[in-house]
Coordinates of C-alpha atoms and ligand atoms in Angstrom, one line a residue:
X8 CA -30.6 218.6 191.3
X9 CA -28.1 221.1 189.1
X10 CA -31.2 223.9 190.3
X11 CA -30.4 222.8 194.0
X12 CA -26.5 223.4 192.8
X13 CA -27.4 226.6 191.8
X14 CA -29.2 227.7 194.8
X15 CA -26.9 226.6 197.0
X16 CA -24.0 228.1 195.0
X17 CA -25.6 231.6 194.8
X18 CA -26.0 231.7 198.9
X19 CA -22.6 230.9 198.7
X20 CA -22.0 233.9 196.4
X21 CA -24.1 236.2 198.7
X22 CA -22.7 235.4 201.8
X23 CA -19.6 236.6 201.1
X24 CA -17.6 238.0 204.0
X25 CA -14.5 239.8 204.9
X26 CA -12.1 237.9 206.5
X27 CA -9.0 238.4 208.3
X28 CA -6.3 235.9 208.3
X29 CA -3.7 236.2 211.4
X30 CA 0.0 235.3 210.8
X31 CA 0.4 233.7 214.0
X32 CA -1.6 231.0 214.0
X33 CA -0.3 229.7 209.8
X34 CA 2.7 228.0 210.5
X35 CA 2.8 225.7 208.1
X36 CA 5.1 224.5 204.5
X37 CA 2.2 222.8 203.6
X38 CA -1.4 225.0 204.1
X39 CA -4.6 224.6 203.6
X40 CA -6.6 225.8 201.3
X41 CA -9.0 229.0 202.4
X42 CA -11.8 229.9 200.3
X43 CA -12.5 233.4 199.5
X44 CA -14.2 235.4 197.5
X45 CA -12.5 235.7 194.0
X46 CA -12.6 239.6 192.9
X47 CA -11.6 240.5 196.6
X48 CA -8.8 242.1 197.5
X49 CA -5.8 241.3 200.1
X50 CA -4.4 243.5 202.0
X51 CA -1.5 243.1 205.0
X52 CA -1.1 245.0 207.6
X53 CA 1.7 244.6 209.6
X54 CA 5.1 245.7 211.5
X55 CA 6.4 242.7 212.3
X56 CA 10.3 242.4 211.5
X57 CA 10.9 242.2 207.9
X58 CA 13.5 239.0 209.0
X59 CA 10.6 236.9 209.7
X60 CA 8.2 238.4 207.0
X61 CA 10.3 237.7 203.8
X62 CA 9.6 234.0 205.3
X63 CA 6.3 234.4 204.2
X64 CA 4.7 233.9 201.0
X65 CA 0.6 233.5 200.0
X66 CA -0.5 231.8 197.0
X67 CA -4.1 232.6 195.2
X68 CA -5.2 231.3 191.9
X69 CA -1.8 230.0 189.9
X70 CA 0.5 233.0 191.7
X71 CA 2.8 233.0 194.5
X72 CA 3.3 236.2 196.2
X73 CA 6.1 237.5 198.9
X74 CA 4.5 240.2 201.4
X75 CA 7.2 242.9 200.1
X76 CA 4.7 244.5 197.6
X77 CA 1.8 245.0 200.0
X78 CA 4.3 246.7 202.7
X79 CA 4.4 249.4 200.6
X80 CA 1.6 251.9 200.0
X81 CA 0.1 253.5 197.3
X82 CA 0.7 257.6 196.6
X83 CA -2.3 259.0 198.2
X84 CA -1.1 256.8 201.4
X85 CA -3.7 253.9 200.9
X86 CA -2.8 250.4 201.4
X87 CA -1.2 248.7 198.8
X88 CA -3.7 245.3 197.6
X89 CA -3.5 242.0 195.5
X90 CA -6.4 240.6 194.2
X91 CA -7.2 237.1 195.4
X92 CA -8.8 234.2 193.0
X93 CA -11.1 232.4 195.0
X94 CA -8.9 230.2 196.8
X95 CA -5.8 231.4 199.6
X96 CA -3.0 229.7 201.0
X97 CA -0.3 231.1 203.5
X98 CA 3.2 229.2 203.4
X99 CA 5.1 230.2 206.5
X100 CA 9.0 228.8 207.2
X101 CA 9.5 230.5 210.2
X102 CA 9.6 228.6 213.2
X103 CA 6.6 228.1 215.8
X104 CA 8.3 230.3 218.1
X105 CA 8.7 232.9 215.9
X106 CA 5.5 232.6 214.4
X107 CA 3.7 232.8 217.9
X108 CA 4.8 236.6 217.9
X109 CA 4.1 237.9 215.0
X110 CA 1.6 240.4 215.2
X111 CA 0.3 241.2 211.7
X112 CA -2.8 240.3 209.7
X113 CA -4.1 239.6 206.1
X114 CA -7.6 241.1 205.4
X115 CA -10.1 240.5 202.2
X116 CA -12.5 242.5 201.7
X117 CA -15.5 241.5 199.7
X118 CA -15.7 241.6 195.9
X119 CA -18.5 244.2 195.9
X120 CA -15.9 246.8 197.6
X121 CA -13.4 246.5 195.1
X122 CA -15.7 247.4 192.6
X123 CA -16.3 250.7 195.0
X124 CA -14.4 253.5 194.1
X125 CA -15.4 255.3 197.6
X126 CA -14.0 252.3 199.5
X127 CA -10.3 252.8 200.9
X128 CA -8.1 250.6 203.5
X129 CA -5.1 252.6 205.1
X130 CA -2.5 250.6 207.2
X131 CA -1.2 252.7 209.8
X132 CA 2.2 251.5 210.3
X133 CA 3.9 254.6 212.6
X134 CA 1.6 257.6 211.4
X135 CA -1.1 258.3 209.0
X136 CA -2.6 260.9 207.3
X137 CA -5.9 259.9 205.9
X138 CA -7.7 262.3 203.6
X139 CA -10.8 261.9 201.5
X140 CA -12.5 263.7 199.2
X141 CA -15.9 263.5 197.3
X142 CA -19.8 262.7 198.4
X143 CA -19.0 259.7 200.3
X144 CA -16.5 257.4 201.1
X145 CA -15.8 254.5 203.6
X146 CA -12.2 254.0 205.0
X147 CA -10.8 251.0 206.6
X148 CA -8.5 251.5 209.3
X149 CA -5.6 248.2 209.6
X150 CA -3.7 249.0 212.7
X151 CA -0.5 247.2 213.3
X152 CA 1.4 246.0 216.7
X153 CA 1.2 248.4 219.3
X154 CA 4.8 250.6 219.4
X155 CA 6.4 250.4 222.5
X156 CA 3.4 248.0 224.3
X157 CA 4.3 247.4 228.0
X158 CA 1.9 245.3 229.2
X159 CA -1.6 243.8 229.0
X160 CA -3.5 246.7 230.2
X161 CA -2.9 248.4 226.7
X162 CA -4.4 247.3 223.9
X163 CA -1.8 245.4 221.2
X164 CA -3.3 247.7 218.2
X165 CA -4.5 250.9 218.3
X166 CA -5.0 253.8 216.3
X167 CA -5.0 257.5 218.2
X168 CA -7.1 259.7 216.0
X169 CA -6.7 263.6 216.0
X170 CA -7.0 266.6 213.9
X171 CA -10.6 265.6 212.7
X172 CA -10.9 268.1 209.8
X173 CA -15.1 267.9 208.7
X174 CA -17.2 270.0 207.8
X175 CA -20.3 271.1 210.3
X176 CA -22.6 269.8 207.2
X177 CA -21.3 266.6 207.3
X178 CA -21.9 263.4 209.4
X179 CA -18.8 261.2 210.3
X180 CA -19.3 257.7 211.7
X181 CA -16.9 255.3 213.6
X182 CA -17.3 251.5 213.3
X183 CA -16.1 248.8 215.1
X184 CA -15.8 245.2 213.6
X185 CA -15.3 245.4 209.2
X186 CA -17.8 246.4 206.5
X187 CA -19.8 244.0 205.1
X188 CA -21.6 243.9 202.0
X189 CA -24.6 245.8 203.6
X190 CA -22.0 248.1 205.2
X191 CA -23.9 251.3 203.9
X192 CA -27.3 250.2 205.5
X193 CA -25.6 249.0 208.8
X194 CA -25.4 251.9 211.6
X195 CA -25.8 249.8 214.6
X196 CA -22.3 249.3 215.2
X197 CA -21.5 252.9 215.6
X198 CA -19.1 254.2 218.6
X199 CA -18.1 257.6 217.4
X200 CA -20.2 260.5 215.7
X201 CA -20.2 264.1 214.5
X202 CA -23.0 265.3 214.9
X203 CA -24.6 263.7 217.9
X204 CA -28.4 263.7 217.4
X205 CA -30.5 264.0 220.4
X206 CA -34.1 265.2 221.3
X207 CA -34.6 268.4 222.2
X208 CA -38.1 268.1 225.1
X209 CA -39.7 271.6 224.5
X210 CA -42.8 272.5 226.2
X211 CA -45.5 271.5 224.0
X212 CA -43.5 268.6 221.9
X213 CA -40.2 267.2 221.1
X214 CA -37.8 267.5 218.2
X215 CA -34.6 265.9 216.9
X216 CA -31.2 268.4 217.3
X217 CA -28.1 267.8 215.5
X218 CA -24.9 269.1 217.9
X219 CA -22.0 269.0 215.9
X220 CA -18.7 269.6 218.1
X221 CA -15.8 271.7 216.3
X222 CA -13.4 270.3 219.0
X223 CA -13.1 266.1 219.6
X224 CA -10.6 264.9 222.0
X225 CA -7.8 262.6 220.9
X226 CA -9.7 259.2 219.9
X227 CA -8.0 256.2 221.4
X228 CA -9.4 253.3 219.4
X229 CA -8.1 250.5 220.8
X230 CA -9.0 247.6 218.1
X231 CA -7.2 245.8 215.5
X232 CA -9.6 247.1 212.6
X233 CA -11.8 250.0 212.8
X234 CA -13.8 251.9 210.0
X235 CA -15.7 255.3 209.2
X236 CA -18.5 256.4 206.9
X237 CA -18.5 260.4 206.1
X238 CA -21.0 261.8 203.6
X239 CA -18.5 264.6 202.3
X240 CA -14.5 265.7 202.6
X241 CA -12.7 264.7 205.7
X242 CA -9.0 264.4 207.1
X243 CA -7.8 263.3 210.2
X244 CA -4.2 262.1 211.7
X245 CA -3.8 258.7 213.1
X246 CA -0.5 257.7 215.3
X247 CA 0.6 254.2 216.5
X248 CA 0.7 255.0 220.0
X249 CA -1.4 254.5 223.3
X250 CA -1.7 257.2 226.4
X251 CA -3.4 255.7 229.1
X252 CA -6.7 257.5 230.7
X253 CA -7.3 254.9 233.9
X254 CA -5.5 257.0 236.3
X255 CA -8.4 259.7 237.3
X256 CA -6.0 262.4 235.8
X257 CA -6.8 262.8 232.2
X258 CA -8.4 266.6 231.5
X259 CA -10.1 267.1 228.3
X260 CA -8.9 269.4 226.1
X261 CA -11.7 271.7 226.3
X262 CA -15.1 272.4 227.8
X263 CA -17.8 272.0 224.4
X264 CA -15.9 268.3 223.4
X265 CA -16.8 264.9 222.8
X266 CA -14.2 261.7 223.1
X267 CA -14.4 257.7 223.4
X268 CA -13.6 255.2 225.6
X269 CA -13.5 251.7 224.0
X270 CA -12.9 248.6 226.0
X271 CA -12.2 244.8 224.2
X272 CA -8.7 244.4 226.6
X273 CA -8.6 244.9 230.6
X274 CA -9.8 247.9 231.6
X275 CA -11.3 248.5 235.0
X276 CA -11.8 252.0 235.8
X277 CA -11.3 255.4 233.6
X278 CA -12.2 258.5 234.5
X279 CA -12.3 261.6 231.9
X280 CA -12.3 265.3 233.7
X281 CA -14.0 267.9 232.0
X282 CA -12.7 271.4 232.5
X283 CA -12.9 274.2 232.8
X284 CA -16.4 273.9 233.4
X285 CA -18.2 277.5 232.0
X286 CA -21.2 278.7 233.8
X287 CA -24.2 278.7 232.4
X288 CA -26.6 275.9 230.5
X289 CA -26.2 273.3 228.4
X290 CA -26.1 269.3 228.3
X291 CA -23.8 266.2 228.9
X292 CA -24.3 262.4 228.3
X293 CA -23.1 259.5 226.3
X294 CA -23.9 256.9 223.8
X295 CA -23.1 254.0 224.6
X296 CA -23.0 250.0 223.8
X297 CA -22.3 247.1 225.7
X298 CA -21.4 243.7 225.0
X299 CA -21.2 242.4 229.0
X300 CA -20.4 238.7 229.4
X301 CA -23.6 236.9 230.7
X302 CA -22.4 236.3 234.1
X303 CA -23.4 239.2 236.1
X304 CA -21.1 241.6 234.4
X305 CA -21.6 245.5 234.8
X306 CA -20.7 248.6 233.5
X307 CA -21.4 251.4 235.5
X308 CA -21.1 255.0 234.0
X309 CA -21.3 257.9 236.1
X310 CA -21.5 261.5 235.5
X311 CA -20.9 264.3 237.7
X312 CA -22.2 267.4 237.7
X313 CA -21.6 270.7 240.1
X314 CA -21.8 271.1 243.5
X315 CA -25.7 271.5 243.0
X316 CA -26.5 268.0 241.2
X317 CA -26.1 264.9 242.2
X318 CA -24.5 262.5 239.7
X319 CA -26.1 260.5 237.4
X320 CA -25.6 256.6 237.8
X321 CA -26.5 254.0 235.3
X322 CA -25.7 250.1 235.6
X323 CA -25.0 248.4 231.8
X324 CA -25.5 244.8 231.9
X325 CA -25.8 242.3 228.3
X326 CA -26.2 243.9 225.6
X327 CA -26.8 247.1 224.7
X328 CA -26.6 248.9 221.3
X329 CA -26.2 252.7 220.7
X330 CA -28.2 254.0 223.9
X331 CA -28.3 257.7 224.8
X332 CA -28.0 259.0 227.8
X333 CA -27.8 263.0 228.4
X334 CA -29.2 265.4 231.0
X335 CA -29.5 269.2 230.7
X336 CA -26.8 269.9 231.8
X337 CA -22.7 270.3 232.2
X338 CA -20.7 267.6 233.5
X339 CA -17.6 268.3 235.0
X340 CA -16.4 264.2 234.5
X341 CA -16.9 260.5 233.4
X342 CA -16.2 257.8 234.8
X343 CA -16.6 253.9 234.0
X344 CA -16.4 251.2 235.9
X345 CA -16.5 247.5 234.4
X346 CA -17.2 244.9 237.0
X347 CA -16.0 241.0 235.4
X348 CA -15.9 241.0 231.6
X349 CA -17.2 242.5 228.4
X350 CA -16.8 244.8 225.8
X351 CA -18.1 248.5 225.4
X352 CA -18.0 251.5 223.5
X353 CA -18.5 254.5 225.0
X354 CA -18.7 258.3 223.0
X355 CA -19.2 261.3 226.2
X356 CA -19.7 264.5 225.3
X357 CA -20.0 267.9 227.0
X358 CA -21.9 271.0 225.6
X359 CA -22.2 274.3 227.1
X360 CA -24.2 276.9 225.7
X361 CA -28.0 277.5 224.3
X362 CA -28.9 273.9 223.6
X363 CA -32.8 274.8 222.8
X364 CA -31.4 276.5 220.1
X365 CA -31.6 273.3 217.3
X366 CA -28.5 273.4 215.1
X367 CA -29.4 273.3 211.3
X368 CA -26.4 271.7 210.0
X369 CA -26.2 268.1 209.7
X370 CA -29.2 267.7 209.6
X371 CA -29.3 264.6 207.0
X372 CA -28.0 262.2 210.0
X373 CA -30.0 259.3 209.7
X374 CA -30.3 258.5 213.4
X375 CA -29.2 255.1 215.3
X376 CA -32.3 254.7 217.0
X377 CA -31.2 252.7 220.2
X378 CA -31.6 249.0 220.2
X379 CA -31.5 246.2 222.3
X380 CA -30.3 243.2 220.2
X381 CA -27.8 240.4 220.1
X382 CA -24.4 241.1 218.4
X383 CA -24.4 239.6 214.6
X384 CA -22.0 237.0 214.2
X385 CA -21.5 236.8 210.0
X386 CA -18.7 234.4 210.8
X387 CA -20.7 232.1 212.4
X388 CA -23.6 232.3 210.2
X389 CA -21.7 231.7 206.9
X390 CA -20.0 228.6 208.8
X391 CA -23.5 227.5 209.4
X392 CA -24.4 228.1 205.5
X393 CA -21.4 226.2 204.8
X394 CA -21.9 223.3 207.0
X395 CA -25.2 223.1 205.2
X396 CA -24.0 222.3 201.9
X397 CA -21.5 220.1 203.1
X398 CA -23.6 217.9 204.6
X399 CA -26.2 218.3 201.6
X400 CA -23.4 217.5 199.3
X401 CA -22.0 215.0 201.1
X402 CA -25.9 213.1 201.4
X403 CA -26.4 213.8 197.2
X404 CA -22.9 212.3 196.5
X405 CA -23.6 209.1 198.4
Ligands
NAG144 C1 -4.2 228.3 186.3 O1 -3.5 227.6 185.3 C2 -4.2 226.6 184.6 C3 -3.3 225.9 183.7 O2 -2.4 226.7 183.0 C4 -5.4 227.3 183.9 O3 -6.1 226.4 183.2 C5 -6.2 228.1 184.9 O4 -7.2 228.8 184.2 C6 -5.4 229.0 185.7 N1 -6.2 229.6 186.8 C7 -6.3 230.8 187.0 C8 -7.1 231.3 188.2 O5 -5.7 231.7 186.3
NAG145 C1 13.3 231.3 207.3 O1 13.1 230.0 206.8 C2 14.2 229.2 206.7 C3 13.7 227.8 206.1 O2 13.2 228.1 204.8 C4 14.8 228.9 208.0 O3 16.0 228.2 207.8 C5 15.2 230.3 208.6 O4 15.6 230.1 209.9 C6 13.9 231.1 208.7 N1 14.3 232.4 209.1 C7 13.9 232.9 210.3 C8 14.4 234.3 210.6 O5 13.2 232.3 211.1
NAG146 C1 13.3 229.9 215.8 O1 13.9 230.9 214.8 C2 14.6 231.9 215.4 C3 15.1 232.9 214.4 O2 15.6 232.2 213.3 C4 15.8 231.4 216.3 O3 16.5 232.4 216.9 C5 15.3 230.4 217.3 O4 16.3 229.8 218.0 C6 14.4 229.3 216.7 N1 13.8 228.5 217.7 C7 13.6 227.2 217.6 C8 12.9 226.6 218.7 O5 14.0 226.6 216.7
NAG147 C1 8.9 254.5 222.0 O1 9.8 254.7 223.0 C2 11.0 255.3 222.7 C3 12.0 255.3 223.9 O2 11.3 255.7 225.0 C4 10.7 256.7 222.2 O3 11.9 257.4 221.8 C5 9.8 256.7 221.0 O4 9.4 258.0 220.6 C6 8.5 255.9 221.4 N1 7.7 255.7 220.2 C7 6.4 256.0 220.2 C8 5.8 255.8 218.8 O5 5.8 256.3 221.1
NAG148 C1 -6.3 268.6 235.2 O1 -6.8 269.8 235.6 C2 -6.6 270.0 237.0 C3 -7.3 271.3 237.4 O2 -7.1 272.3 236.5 C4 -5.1 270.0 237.4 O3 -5.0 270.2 238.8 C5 -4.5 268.7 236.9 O4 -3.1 268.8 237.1 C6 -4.8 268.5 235.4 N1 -4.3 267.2 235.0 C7 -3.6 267.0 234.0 C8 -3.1 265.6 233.7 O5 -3.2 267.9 233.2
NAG149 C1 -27.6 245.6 212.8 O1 -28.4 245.9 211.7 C2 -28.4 244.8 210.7 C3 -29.2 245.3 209.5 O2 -28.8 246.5 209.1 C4 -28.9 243.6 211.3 O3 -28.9 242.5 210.3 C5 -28.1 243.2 212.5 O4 -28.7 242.1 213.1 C6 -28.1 244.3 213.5 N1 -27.2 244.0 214.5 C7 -27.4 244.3 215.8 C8 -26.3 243.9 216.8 O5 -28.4 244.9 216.1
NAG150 C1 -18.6 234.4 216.5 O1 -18.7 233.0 216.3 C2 -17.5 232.3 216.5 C3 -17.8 230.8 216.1 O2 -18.9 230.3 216.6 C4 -17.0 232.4 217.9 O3 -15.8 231.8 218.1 C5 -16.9 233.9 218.2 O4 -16.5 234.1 219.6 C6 -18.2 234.7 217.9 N1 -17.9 236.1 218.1 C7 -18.8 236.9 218.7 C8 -18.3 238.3 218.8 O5 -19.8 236.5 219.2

């Protein structure tokens, strides 16, 4: 039996998650208990009024916390952190009225991050300058309640990324969800990335080409959480604010550019002009991935090219992870159109020039190699795990 203990207890140990803890659904002066991973650290990220948030206190191991310490961040402009001790309780005084509003989250990462030294979290509260440094590093974007949010069409958190500062030599990844412990290994959840790899048809055979873009459009990312891998310096300015692209008008700032359009809120049409369109060769498409709602929901994706071309169509249905699409040449706009629900992100990009010519920088990007799969659900899966012992527990104690 005690080996069965220990078995179970080390999948317990190996399954550990990050989690994310919302403040508007704890209302409570007496909480549960959460388990979490002891060695992992907290992390708030939130803008909600300070009037309701001195209301709020957490407890982990034998010490009670206010949130006052993690509103403030560290020196280099990192997120401030507590370390938690395997168990997590929120104590919340405000009202349920008040509560119901609050935007703002707690987040744990997982043990084995904290003992990373290339592993930062950033809240970005109004604006952010985010800067690393070294061979590698991961960085966890918090964002906090939309400033000045109107109305449903806009996402409630959002970070708008510009000034992207890389070197051609290195790879930058965007991620949507949060890292887990295989987060280095994990590439399939990619929506942004400099260089874009693509294959090159030549006569006779076909070879992999690096294009790495020196200008990127403002990136909306319209999530609560977001993260990026780089393999080498990078900075880059984040703002708290949202500029809406569905209204056919939205030109891109120049003609050799890539940009995203990511969809988790309502979203029905948005159309990205790119101009001025130069003369001459070179190649447009997308990445993109797709988690449609099984009911006959459809994203469309068109591009259009000159006078000359017909557009390219293409219908997105289920599930779809990290599939390129390009043709040989310019495009002179995107447009998407989502028929019922889902969720996509989408990376366009624009080249114009020599594209037979193969770049030679970047060339370590380990390529996404388009998929077809079913979106991983760690949350689910560790509830299964748990549920398992429960019940085995619960049978060996009887
Ligand atoms: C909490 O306090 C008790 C009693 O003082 C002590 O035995 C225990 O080790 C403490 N737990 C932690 C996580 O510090
Ligand atoms: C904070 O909690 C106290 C009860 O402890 C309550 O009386 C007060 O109204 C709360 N403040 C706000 C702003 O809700
Ligand atoms: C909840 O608390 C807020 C702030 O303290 C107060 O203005 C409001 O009237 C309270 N609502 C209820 C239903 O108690
Ligand atoms: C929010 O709106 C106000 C008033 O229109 C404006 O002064 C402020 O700059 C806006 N803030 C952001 C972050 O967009
Ligand atoms: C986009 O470019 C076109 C053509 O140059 C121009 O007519 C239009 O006003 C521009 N739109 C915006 C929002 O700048
Ligand atoms: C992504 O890759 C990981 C392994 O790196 C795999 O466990 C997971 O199922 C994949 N998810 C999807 C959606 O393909
Ligand atoms: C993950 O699983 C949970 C619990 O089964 C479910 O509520 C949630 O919608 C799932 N998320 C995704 C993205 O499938």
């Amino acid at each position: 039996m005690p080996t069965l203990f220990l078995l179970l207890f080390l999948i317990l140990v190996v399954s550990a998650d990050p989690q994310t803890f919302y403040l508007k659904n704890h209302h409570s002066r007496t909480p549960p208990v959460y388990d979490v991973e002891s060695g992992a650290n907290l992390y708030l990220a939130s803008n909600d009024d300070w009037m309701y948030l001195k209301n709020i206190t957490f407890k982990t191991g034998n010490n009670t916390y206010t949130l006052e310490k993690l509103l403030v961040p560290n020196d280099d402009g990192s997120a401030a952190s507590i370390p938690v001790a395997g168990d997590f309780s929120i104590y919340n005084t405000n009202n349920e009225t008040v509560t119901r509003r609050l935007t703002g989250f707690f987040y744990i990462t997982t043990a084995l991050q904290t003992q990373d030294p290339t592993f930062h979290v950033f809240v970005l509260q109004t604006t952010q300058s985010v800067r690393v440094t070294g061979i590698s590093s991961t960085v966890v974007i918090l964002n906090t309640g939309l400033i000045n949010f109107t109305d449903y069409t806009e996402p409630t958190m959002t970070s708008y990324v510009t000034n992207i500062n890389q070197s051609p030599n290195t790879n930058l990844y965007f991620h949507w969800g949060m890292p887990y412990d295989d987060w280095k290994s994990q590439t399939n959840n990619t929506f942004f990335q400099n260089p874009i790899v693509y294959l090159v048809m030549m006569r006779f055979n076909t070879h992999v080409s690096h294009r790495f873009f020196d200008h990127v459009e403002p990136l909306q990312v319209g999530l609560d959480y977001w993260y990026f891998t780089v393999d080498g310096p990078v900075n880059m300015y984040m703002e708290n604010k949202y500029v809406r692209i569905d209204n056919y008008n939205t030109n891109t700032t120049a003609t050799s550019t890539t940009g995203v359009m990511i969809s988790t809120y309502l979203f029905v049409e948005c159309s990205v002009e790119i101009r001025p369109i130069e003369y001459g060769v070179g190649v447009a498409g997308y990445i993109i991935t797709t988690f449609m709602d099984d009911d006959g929901s459809m994203l469309d994706i068109e591009l259009f090219y000159d006078d000359f071309y017909p557009s390219s169509y293409n219908d997105y249905q289920c599930n779809n992870i990290g599939v390129l699409y390009f043709d040989y040449q310019q495009a002179y706009s995107v447009t998407v159109r989502r028929y019922e629900g889902g969720t996509f992100y989408l990376q366009y990009f624009n080249f114009a020039g020599d594209v037979w010519q193969t770049s030679t920088v970047g060339n370590k990007v380990t390529s996404t190699t388009p998929v077809a799969t079913t979106h991983k659900n760690g949350s689910a899966a560790v509830f299964a795990i748990k549920f398992v012992v429960f019940v085995l527990m619960a049978s060996l104690l009887s």
